PDB file of C-alpha atoms in Angstrom:
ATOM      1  CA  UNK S   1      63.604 106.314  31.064  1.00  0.00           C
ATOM      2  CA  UNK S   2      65.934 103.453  29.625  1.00  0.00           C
ATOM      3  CA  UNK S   3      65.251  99.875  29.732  1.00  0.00           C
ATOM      4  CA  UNK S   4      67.331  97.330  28.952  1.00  0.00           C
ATOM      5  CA  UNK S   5      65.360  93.787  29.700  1.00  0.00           C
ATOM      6  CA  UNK S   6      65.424  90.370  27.770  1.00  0.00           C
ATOM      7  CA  UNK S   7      63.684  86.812  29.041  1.00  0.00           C
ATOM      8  CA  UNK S   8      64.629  83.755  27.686  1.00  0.00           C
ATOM      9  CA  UNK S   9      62.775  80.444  27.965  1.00  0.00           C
ATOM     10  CA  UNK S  10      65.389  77.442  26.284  1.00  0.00           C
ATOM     11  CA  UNK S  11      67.570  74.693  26.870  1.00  0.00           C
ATOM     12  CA  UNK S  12      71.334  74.812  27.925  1.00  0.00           C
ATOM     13  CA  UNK S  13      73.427  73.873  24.830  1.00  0.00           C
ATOM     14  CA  UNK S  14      76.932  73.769  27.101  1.00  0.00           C
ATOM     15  CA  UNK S  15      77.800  72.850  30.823  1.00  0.00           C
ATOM     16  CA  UNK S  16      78.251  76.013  33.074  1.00  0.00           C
ATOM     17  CA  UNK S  17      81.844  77.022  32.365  1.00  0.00           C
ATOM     18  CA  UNK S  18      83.594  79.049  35.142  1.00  0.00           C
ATOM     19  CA  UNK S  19      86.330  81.315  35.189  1.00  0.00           C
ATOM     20  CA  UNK S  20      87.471  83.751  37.458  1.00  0.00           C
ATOM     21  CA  UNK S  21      88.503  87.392  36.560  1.00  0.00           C
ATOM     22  CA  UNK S  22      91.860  88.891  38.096  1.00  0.00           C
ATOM     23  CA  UNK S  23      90.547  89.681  41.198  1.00  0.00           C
ATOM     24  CA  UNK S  24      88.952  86.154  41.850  1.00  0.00           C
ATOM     25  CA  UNK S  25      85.508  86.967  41.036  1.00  0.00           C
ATOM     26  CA  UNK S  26      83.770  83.669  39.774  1.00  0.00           C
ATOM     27  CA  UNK S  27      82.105  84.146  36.289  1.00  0.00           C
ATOM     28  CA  UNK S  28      80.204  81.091  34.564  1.00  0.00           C
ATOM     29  CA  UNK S  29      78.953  81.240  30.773  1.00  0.00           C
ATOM     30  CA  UNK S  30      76.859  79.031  29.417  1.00  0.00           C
ATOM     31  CA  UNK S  31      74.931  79.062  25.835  1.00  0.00           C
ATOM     32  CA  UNK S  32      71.324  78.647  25.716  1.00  0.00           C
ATOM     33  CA  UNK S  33      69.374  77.927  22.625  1.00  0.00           C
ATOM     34  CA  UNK S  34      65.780  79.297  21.811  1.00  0.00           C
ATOM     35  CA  UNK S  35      63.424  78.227  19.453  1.00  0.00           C
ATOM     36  CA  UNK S  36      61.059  80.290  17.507  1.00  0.00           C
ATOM     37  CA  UNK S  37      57.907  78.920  14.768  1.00  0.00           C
ATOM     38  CA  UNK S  38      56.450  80.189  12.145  1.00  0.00           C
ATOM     39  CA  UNK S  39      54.138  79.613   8.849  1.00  0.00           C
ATOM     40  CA  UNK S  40      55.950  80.270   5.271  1.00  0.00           C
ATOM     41  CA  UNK S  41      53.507  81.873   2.863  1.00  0.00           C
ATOM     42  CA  UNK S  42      53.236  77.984   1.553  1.00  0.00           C
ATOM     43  CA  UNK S  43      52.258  76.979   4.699  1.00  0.00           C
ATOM     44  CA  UNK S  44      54.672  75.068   5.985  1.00  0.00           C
ATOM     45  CA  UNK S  45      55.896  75.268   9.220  1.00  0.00           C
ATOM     46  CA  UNK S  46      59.495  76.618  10.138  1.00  0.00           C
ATOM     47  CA  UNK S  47      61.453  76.660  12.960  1.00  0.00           C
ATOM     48  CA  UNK S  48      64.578  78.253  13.645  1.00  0.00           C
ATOM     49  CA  UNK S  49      67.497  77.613  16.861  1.00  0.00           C
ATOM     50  CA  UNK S  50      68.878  80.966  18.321  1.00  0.00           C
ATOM     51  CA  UNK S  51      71.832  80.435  20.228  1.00  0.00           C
ATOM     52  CA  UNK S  52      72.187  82.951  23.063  1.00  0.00           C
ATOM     53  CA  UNK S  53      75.804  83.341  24.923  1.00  0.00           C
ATOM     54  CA  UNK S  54      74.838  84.107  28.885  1.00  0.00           C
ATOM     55  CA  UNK S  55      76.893  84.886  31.628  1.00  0.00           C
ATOM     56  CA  UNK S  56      76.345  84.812  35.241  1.00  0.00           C
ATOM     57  CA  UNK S  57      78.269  86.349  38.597  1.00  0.00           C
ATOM     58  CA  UNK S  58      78.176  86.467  42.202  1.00  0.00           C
ATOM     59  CA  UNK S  59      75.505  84.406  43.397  1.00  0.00           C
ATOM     60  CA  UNK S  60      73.909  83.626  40.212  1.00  0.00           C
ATOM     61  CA  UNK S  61      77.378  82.029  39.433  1.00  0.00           C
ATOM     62  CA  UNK S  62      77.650  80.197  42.166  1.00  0.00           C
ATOM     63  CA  UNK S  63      74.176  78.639  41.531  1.00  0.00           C
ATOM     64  CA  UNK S  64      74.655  78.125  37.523  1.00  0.00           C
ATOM     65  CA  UNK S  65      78.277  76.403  38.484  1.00  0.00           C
ATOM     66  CA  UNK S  66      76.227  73.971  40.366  1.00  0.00           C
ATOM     67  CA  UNK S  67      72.905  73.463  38.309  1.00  0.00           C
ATOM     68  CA  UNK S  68      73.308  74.113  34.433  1.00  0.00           C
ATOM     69  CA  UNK S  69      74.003  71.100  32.327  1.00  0.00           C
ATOM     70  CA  UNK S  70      73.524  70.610  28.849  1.00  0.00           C
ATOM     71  CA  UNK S  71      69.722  69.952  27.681  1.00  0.00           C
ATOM     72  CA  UNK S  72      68.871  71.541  30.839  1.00  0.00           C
ATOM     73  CA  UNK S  73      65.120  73.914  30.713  1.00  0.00           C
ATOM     74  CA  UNK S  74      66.230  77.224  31.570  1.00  0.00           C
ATOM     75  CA  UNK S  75      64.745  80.381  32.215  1.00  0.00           C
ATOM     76  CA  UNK S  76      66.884  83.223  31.831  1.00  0.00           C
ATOM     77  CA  UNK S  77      65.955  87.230  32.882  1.00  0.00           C
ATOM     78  CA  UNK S  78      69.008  89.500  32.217  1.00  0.00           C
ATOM     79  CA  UNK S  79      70.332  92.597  29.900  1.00  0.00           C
ATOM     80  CA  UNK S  80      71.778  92.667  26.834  1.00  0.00           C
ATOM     81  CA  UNK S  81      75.324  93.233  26.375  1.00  0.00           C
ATOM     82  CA  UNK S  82      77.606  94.136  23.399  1.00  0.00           C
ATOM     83  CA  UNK S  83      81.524  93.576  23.419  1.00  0.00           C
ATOM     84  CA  UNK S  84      84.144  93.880  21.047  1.00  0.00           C
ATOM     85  CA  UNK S  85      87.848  93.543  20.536  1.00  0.00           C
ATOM     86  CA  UNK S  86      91.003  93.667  18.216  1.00  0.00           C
ATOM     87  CA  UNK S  87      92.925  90.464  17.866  1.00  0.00           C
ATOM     88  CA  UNK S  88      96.558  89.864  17.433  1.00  0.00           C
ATOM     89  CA  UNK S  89      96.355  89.900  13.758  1.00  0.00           C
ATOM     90  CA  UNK S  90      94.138  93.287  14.169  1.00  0.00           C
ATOM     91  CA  UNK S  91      90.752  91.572  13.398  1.00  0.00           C
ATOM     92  CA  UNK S  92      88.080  92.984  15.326  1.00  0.00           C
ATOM     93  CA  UNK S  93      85.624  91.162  16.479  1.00  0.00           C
ATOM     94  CA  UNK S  94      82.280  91.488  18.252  1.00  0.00           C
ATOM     95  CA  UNK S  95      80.001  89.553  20.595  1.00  0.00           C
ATOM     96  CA  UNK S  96      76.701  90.002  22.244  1.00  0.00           C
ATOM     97  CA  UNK S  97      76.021  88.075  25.875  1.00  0.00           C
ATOM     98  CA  UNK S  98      73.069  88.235  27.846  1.00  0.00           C
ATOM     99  CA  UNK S  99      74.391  89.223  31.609  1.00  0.00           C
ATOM    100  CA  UNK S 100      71.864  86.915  33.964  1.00  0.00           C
ATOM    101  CA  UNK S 101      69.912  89.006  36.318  1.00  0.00           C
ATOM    102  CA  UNK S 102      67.308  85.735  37.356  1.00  0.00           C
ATOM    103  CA  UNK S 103      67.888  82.447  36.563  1.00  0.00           C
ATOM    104  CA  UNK S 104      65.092  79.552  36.911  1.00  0.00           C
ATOM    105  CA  UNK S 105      66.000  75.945  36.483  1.00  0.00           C
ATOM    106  CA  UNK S 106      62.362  74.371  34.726  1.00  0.00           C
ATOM    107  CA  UNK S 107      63.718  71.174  34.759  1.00  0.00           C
ATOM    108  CA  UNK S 108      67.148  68.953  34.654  1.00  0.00           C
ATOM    109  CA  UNK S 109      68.599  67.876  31.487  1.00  0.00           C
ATOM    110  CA  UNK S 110      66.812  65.911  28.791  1.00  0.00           C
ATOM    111  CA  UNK S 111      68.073  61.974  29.425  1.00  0.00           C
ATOM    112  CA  UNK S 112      67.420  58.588  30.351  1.00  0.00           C
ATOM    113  CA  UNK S 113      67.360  59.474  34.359  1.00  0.00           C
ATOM    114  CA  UNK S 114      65.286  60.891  36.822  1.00  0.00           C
ATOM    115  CA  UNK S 115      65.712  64.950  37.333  1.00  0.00           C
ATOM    116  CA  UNK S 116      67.834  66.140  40.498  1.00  0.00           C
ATOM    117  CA  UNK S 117      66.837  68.425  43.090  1.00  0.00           C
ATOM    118  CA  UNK S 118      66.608  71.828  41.597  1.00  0.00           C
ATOM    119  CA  UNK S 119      66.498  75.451  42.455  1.00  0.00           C
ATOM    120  CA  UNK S 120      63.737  78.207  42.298  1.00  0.00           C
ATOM    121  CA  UNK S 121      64.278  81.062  40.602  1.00  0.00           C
ATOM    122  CA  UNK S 122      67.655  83.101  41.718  1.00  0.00           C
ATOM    123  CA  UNK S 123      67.606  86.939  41.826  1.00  0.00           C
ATOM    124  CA  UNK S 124      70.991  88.487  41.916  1.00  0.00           C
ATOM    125  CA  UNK S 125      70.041  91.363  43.414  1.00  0.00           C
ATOM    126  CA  UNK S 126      68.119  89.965  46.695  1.00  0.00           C
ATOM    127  CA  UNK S 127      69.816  86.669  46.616  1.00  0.00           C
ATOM    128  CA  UNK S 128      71.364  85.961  50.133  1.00  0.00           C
ATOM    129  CA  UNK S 129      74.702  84.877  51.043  1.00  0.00           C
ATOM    130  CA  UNK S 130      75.341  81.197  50.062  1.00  0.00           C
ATOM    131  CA  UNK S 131      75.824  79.984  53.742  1.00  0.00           C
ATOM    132  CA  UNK S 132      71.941  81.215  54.709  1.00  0.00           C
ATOM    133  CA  UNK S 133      70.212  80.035  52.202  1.00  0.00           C
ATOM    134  CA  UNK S 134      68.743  76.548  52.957  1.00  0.00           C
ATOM    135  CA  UNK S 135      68.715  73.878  50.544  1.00  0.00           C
ATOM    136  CA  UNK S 136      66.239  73.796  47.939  1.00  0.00           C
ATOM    137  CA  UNK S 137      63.141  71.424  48.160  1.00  0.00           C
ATOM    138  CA  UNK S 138      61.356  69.889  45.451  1.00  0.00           C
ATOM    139  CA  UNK S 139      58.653  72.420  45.439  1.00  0.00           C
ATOM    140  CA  UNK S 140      60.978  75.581  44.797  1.00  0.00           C
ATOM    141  CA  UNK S 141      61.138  74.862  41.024  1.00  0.00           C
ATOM    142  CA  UNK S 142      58.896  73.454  37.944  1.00  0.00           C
ATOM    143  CA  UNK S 143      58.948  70.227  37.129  1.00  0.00           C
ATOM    144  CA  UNK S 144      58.166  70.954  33.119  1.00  0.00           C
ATOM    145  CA  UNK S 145      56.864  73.714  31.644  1.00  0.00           C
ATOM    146  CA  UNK S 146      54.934  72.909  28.241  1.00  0.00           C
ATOM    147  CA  UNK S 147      55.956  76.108  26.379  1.00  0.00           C
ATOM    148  CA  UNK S 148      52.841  77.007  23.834  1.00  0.00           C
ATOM    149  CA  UNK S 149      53.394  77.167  20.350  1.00  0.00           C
ATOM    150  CA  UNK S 150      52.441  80.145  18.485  1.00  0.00           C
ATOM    151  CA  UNK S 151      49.917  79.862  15.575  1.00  0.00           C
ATOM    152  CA  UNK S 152      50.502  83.402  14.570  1.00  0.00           C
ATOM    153  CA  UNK S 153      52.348  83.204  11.205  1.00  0.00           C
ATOM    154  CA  UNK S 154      54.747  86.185   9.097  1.00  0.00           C
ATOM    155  CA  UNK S 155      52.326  87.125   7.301  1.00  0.00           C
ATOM    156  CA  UNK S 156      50.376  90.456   7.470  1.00  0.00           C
ATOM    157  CA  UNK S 157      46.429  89.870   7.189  1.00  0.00           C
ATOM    158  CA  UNK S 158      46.138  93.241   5.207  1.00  0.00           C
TER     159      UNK S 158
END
């Protein structure tokens, strides 16, 4: 058996961008960056941003369209996806997306105002037709999430 699985707990570093392909199908991209901690062998602690390129369709699209903004507390389950291509000039280039299989809004943006209604978490594959589904309520999604901090360090206790 093959598995192909990522989750991804961060904050929305663009707007949902949408696009359609050539036969009208509505794509929207978004990045999403990650943090991750650690001790150096000094002690000090380190932190470093992973930026993460994700793209949504069909339902998951239509939802992400409407709900991801910038600073946003996302939750992300999809697969891992590698593309590449040859320019004009014949430079190839290469790019890795994450292609959103569940997407969970933890909370709105980080500003000055109140967070919006929000949506529970969205499965693509038993998410109902836009038209039935009814309108989210403030108990279909988390407010915050505190996400723990590891205390685990690099470094190999042997």
């Amino acid at each position: 058996m093959m598995y192909n699985k990522v989750t991804l707990i961060g904050r929305a570093g663009t707007d949902a961008e949408v696009r359609y392909t050539q036969n009208q199908s509505k794509i929207v991209k978004f990045s999403m960056a990650t943090n991750r901690y650690w001790n150096d062998r000094s002690g000090v602690r380190q932190e470093k941003t992973e930026w993460h390129n994700i793209v949504c369709w069909g339902y998951l699209a239509d939802r992400a369209e409407k709900m991801v903004t910038k600073g946003s507390l996302i939750m992300v389950e999809g697969a891992i996806e590698y593309s590449n291509w040859q320019d004009n000039e014949g430079i190839k280039h290469y790019r890795t997306d994450i292609r959103a299989q569940t997407l969970l809004m933890l909370s709105a943006k980080r500003s000055g105002g109140a967070p919006g209604p929000q949506p529970g978490p969205v499965d693509s594959a038993s998410a109902p037709e836009p038209t039935s589904r009814p309108e989210p309520t403030s108990t279909d999604f988390v407010d915050d999430i505190e996400v723990p901090k590891s205390d685990l360090d690099d470094d190999i206790p042997f």
